[in-house]
mmCIF file of N, CA and C in Angstrom:
data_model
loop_
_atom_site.group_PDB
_atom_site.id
_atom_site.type_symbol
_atom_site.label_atom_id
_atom_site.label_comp_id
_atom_site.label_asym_id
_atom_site.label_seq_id
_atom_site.Cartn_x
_atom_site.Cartn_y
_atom_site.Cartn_z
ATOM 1 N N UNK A 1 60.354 38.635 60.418
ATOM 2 C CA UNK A 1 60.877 38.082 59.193
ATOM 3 C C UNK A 1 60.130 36.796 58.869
ATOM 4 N N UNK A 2 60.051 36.628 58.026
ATOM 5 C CA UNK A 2 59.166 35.649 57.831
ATOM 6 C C UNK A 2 60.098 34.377 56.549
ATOM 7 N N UNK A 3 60.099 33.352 57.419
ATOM 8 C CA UNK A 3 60.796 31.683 57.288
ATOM 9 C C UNK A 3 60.721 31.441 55.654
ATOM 10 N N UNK A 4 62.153 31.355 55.279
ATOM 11 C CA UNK A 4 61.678 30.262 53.842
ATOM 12 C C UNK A 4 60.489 29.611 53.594
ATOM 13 N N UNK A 5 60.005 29.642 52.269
ATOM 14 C CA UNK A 5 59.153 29.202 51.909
ATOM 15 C C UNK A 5 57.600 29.214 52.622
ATOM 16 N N UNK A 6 57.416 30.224 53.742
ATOM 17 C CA UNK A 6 55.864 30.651 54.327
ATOM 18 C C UNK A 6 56.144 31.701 53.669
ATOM 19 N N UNK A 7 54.382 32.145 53.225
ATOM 20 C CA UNK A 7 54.132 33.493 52.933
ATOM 21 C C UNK A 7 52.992 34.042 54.156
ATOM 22 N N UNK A 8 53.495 35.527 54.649
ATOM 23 C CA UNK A 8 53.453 35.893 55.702
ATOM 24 C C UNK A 8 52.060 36.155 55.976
ATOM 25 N N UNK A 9 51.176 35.456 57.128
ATOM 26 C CA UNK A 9 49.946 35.847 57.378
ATOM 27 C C UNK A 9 49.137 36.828 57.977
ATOM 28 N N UNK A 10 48.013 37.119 58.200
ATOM 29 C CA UNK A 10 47.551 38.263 58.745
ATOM 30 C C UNK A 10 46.328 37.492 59.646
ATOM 31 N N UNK A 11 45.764 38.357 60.937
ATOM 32 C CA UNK A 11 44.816 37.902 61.250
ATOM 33 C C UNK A 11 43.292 37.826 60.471
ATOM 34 N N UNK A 12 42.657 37.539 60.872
ATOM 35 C CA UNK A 12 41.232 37.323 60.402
ATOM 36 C C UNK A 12 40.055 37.320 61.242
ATOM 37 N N UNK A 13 39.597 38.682 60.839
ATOM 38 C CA UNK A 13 38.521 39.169 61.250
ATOM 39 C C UNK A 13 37.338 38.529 61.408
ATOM 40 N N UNK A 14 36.670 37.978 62.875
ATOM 41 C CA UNK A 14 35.312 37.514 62.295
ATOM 42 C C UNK A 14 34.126 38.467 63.278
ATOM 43 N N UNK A 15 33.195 38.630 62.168
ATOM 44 C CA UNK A 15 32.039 39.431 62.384
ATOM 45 C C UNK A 15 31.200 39.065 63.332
ATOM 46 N N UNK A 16 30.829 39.727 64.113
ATOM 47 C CA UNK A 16 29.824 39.576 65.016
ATOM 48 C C UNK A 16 28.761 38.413 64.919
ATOM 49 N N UNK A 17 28.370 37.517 65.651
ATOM 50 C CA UNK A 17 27.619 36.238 65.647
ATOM 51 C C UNK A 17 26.924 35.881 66.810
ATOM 52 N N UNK A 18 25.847 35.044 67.114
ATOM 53 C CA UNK A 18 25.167 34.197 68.002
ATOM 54 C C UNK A 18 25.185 32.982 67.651
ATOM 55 N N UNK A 19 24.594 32.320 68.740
ATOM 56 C CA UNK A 19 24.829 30.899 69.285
ATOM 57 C C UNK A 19 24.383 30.504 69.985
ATOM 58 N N UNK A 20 23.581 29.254 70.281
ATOM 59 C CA UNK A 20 23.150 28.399 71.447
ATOM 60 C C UNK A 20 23.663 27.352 72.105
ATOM 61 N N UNK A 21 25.074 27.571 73.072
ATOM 62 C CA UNK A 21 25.417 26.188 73.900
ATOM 63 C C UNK A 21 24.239 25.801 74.823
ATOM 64 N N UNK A 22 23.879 24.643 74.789
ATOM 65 C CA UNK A 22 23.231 24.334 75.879
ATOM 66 C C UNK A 22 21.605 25.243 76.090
ATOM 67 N N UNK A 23 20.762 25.224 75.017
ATOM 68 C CA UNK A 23 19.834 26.338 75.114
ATOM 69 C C UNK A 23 19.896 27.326 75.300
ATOM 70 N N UNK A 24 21.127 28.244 75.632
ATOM 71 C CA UNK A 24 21.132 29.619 76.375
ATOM 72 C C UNK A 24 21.959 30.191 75.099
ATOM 73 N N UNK A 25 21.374 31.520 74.771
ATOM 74 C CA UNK A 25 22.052 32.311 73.947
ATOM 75 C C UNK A 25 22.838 33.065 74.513
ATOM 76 N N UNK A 26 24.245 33.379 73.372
ATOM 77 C CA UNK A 26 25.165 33.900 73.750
ATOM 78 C C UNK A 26 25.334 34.192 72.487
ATOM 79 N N UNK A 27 25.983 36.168 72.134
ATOM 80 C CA UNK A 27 25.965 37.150 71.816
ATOM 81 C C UNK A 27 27.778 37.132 71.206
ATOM 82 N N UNK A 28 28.636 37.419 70.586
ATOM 83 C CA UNK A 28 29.936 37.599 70.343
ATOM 84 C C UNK A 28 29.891 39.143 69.778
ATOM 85 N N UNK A 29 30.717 39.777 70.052
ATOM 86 C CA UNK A 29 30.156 41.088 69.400
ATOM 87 C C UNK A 29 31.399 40.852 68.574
ATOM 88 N N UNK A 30 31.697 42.169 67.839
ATOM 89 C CA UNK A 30 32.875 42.635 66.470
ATOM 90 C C UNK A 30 34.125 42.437 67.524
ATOM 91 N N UNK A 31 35.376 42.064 67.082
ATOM 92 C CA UNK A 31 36.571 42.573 67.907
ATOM 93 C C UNK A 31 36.912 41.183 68.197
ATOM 94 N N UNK A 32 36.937 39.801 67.923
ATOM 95 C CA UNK A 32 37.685 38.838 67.588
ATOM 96 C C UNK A 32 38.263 38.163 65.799
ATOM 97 N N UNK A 33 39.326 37.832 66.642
ATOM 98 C CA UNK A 33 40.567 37.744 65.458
ATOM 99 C C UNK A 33 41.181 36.049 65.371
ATOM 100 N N UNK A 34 41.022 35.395 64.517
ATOM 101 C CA UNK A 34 41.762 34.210 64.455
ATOM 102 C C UNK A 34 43.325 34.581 64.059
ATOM 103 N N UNK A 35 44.015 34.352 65.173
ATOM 104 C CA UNK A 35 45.598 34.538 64.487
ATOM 105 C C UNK A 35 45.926 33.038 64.308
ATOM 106 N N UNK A 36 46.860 32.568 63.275
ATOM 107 C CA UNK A 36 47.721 31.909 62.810
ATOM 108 C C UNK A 36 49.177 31.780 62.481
ATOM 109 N N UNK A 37 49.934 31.590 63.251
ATOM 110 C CA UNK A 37 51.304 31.519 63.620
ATOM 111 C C UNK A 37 51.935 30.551 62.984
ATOM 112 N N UNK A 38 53.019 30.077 62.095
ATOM 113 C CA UNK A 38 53.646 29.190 61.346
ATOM 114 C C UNK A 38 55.174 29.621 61.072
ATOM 115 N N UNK A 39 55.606 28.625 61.591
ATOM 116 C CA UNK A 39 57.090 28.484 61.176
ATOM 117 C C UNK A 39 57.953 27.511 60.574
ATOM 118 N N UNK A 40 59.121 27.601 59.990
ATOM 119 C CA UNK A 40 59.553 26.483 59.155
ATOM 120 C C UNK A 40 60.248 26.833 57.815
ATOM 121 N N UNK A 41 60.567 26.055 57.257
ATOM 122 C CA UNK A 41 61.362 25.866 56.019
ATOM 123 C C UNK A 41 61.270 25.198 54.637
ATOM 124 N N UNK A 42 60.912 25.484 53.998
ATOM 125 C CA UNK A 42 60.853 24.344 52.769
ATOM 126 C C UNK A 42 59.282 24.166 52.630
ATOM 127 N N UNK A 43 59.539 22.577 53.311
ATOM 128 C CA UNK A 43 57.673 22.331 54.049
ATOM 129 C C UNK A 43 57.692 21.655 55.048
ATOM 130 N N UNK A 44 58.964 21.933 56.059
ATOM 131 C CA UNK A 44 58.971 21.492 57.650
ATOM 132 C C UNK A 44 58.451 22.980 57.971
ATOM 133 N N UNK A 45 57.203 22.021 58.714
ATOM 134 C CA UNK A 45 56.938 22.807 59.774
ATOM 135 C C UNK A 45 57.418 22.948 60.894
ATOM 136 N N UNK A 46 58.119 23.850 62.169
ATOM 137 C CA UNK A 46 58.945 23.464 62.759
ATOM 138 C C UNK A 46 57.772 23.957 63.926
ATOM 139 N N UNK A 47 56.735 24.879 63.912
ATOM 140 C CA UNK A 47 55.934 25.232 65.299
ATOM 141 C C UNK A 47 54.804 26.111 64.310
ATOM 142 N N UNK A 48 53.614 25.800 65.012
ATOM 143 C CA UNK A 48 52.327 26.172 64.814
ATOM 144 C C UNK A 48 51.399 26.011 65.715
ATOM 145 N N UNK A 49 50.440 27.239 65.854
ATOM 146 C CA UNK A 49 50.000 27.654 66.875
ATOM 147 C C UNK A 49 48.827 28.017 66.394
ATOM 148 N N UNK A 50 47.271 27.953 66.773
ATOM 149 C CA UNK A 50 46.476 29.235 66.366
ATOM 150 C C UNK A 50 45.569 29.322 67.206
ATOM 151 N N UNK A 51 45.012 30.929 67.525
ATOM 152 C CA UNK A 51 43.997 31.356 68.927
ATOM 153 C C UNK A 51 43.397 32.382 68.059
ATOM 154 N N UNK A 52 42.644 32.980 69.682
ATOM 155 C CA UNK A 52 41.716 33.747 68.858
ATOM 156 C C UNK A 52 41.571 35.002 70.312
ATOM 157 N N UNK A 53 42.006 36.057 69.417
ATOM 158 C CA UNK A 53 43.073 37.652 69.895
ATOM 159 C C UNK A 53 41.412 38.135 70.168
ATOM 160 N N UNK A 54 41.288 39.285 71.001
ATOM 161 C CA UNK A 54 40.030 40.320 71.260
ATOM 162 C C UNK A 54 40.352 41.264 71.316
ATOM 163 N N UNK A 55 39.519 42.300 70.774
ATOM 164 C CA UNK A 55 39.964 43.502 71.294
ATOM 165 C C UNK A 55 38.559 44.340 71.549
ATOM 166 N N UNK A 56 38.794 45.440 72.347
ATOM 167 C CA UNK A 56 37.441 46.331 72.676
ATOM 168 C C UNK A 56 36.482 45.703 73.423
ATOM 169 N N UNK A 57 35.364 45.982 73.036
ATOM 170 C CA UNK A 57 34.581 44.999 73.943
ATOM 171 C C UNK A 57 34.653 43.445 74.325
ATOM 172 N N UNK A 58 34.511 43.037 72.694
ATOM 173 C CA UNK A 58 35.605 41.726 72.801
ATOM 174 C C UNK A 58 36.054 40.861 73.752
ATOM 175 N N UNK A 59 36.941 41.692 74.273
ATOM 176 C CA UNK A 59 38.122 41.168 75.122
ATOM 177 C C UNK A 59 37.386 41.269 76.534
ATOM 178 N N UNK A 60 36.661 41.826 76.547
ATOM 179 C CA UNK A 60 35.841 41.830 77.963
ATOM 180 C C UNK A 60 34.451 40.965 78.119
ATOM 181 N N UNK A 61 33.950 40.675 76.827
ATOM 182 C CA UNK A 61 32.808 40.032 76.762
ATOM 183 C C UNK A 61 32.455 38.763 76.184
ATOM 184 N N UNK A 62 33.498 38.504 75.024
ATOM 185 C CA UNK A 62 33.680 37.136 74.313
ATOM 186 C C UNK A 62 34.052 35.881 74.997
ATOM 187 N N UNK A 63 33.212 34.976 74.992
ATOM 188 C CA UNK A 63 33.481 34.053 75.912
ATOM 189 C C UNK A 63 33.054 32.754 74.609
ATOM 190 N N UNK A 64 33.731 31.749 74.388
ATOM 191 C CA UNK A 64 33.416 30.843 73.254
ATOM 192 C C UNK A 64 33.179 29.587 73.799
ATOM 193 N N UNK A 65 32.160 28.756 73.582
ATOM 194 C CA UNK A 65 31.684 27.713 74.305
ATOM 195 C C UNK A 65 31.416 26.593 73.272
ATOM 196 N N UNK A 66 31.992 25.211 73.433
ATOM 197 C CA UNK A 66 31.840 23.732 72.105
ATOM 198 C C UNK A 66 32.897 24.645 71.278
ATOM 199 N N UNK A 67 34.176 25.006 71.206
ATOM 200 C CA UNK A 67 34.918 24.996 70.381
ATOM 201 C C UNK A 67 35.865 24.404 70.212
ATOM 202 N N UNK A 68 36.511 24.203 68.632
ATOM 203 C CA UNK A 68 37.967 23.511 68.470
ATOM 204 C C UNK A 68 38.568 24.417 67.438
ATOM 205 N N UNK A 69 39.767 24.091 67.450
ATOM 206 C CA UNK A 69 40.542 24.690 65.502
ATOM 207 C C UNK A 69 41.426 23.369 65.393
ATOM 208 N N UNK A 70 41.006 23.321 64.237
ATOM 209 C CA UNK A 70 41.454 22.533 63.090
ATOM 210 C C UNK A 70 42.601 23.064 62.500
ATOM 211 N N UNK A 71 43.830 21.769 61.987
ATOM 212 C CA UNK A 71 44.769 22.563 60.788
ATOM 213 C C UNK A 71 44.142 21.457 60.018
ATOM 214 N N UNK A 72 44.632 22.204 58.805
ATOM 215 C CA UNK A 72 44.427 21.812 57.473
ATOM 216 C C UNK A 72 45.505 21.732 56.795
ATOM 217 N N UNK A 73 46.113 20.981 55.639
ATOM 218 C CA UNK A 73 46.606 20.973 54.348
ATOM 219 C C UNK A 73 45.867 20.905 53.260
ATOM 220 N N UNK A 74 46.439 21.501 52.161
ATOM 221 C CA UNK A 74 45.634 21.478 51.241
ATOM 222 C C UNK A 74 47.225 21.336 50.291
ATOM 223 N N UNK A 75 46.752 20.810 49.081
ATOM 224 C CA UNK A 75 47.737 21.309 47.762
ATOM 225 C C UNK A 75 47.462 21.971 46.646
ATOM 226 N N UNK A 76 48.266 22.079 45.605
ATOM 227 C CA UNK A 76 48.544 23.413 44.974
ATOM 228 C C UNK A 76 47.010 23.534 44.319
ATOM 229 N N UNK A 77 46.121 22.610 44.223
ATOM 230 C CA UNK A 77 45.308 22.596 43.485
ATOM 231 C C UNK A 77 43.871 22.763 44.691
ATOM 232 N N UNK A 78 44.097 23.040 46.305
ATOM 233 C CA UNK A 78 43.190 23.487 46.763
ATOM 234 C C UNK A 78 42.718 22.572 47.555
ATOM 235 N N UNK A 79 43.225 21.125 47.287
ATOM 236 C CA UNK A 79 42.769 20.030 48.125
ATOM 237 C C UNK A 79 42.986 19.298 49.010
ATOM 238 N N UNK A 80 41.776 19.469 50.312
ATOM 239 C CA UNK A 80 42.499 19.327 51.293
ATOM 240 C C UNK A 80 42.880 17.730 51.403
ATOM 241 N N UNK A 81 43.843 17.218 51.949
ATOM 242 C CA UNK A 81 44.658 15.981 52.341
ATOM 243 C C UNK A 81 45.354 15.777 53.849
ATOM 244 N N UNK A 82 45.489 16.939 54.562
ATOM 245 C CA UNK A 82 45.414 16.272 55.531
ATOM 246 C C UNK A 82 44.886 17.330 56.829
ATOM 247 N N UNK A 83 43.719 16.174 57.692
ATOM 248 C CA UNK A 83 43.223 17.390 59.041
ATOM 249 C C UNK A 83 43.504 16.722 60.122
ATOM 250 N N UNK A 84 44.017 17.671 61.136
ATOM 251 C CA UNK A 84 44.429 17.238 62.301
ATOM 252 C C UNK A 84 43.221 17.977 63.039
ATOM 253 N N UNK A 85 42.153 17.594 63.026
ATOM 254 C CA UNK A 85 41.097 17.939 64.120
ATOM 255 C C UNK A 85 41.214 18.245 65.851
ATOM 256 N N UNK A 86 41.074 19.172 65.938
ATOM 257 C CA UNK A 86 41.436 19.313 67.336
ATOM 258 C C UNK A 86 40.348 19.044 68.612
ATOM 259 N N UNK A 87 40.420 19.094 69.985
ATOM 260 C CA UNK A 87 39.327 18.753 70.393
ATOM 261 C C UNK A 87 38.335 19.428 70.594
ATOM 262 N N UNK A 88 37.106 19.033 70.741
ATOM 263 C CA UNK A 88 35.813 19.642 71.260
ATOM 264 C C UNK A 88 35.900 20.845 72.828
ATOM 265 N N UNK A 89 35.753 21.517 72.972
ATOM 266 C CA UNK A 89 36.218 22.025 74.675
ATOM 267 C C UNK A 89 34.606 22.469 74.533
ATOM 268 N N UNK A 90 33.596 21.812 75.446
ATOM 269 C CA UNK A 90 32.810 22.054 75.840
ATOM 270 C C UNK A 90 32.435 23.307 77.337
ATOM 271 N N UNK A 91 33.571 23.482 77.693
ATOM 272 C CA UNK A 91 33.744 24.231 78.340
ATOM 273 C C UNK A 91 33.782 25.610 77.602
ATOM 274 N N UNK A 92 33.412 27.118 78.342
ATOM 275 C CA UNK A 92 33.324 28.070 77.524
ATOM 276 C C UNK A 92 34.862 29.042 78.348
ATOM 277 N N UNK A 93 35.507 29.548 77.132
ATOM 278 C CA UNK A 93 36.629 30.254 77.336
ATOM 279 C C UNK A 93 36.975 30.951 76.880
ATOM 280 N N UNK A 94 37.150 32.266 77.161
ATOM 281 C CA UNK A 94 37.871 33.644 75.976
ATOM 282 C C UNK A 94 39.045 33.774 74.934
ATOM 283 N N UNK A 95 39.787 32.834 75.612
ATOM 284 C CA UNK A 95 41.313 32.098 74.816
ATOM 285 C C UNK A 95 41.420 30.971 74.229
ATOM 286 N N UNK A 96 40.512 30.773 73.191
ATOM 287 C CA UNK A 96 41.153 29.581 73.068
ATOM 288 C C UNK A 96 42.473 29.235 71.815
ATOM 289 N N UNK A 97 43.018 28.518 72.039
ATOM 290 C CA UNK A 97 44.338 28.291 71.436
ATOM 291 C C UNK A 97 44.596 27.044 71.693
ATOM 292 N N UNK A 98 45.450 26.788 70.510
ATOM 293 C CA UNK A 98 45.642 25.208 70.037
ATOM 294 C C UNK A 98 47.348 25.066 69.755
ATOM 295 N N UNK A 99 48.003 24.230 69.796
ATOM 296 C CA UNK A 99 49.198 24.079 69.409
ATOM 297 C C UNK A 99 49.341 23.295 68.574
ATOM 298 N N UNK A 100 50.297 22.675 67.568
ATOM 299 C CA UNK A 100 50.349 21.668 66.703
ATOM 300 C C UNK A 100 51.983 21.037 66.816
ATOM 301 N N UNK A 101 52.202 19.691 66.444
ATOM 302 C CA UNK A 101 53.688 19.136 66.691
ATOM 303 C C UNK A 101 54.451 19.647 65.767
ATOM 304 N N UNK A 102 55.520 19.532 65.574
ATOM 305 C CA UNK A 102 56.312 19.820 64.272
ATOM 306 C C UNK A 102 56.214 18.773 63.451
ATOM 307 N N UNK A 103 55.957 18.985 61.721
ATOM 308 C CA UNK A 103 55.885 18.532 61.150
ATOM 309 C C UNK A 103 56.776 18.454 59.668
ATOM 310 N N UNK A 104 56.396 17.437 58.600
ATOM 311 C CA UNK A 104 57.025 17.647 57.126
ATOM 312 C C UNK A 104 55.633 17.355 56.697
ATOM 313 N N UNK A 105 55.155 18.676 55.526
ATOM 314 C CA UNK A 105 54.101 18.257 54.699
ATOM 315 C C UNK A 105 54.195 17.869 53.662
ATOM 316 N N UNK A 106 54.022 16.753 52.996
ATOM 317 C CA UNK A 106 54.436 16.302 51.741
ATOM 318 C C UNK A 106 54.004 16.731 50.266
ATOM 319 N N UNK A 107 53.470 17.795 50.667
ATOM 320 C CA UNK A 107 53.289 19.063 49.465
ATOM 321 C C UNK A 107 53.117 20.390 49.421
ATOM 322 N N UNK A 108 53.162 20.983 48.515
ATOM 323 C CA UNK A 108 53.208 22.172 48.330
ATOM 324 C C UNK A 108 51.969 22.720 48.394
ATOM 325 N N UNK A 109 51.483 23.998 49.264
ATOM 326 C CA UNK A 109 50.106 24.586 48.855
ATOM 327 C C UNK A 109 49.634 25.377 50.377
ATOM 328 N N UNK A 110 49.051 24.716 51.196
ATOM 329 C CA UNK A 110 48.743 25.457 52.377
ATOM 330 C C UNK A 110 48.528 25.214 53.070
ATOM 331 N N UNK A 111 48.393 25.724 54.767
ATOM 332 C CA UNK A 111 48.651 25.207 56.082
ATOM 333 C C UNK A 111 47.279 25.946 56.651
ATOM 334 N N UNK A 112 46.510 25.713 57.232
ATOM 335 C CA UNK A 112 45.761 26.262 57.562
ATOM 336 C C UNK A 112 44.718 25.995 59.098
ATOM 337 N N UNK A 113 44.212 26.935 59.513
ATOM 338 C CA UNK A 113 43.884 26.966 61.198
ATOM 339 C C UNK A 113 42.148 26.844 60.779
ATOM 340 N N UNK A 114 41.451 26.293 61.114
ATOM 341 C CA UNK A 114 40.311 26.654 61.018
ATOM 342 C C UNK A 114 39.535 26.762 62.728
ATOM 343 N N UNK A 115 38.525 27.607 62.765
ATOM 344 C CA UNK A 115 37.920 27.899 64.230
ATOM 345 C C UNK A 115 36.454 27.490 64.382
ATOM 346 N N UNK A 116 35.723 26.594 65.018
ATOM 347 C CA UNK A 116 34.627 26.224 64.952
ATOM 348 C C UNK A 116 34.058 26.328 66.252
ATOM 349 N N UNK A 117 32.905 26.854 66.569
ATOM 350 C CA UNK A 117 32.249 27.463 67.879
ATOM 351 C C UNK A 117 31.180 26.604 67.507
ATOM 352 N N UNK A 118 30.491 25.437 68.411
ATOM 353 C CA UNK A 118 29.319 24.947 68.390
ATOM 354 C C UNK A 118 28.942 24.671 66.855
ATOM 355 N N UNK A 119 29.954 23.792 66.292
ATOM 356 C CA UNK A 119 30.139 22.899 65.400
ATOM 357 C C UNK A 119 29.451 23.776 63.771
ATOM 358 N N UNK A 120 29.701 25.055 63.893
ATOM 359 C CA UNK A 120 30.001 26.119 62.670
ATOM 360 C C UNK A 120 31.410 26.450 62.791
ATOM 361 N N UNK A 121 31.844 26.794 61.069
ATOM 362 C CA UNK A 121 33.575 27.668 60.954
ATOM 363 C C UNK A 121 33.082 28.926 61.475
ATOM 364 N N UNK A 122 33.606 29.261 62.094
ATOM 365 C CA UNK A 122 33.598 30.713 62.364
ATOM 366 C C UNK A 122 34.634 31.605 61.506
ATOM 367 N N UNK A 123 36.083 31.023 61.492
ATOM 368 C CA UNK A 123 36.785 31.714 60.978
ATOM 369 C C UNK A 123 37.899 30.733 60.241
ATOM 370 N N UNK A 124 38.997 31.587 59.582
ATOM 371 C CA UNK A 124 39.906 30.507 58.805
ATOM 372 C C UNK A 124 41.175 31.572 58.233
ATOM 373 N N UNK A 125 42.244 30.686 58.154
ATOM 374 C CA UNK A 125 43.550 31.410 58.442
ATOM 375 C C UNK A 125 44.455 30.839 57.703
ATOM 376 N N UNK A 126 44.965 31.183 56.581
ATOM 377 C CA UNK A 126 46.031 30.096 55.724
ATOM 378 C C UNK A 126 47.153 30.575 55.371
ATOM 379 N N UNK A 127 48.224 30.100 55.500
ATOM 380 C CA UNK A 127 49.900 30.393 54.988
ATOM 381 C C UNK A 127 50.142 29.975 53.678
ATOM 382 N N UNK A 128 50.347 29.915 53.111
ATOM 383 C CA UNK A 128 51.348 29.013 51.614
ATOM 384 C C UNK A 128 52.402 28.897 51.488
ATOM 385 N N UNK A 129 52.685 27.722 51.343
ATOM 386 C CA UNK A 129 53.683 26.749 51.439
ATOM 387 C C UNK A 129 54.538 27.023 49.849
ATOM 388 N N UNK A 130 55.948 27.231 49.919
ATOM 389 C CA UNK A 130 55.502 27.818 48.324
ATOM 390 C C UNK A 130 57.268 27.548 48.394
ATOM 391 N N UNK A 131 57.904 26.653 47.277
ATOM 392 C CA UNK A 131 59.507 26.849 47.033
ATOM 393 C C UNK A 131 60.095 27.688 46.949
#
């Protein structure tokens, strides 16, 4: 069921990519997913979460190295106002996932996860915040 005032999200597909941590290439194949999790009311946020799901090979081979996710706000008009930057993990890991505090956003418009692998978006994930 999905909380007053969120409109309900879906994962997000990101396409196959390369990368160089540390001089050494590394390969991501098809079969990772940025999920975005949001809960709340109105425009309390009460819990937010976002990782990144595998499947198929994926899940056996995806390993992500220099990543963070970002939330975002934006309002009705698209602009973002507030980022809670998350940290750098120079370390390489198949899971990564982020949590966020509970919050009140002081406008209307959208909540959003962004995923960055060696300081590119890879992927991006948004709810709307909506009366």
């Amino acid at each position: 069921m999905t909380p007053t005032g969120f409109a309900q999200g879906r994962e997000t597909p990101d396409g196959s990519f390369s990368y160089e941590p540390h001089g050494v290439g590394v390969r991501v194949p098809v079969g990772c997913f940025l999920t975005h999790r949001i809960e709340g009311a109105g425009r309390r946020i009460t819990d937010q979460f976002a990782g990144v799901d595998r499947v198929g090979i994926a899940a056996t081979f995806s390993r992500f190295c220099n990543w963070r996710i970002d939330f975002t706000c934006t309002d009705t008009d698209n602009r973002t106002y507030r980022t809670s930057r998350g940290a750098t993990h120079d370390s390489c890991s198949g899971d990564p996932l982020r949590h966020a505090a509970p919050q009140v956003v002081p406008k209307y418009g959208n909540a959003c996860a962004r995923f960055y692998v060696n300081g590119g978006q890879r992927a991006s994930q948004c709810h709307s915040i909506v009366k």
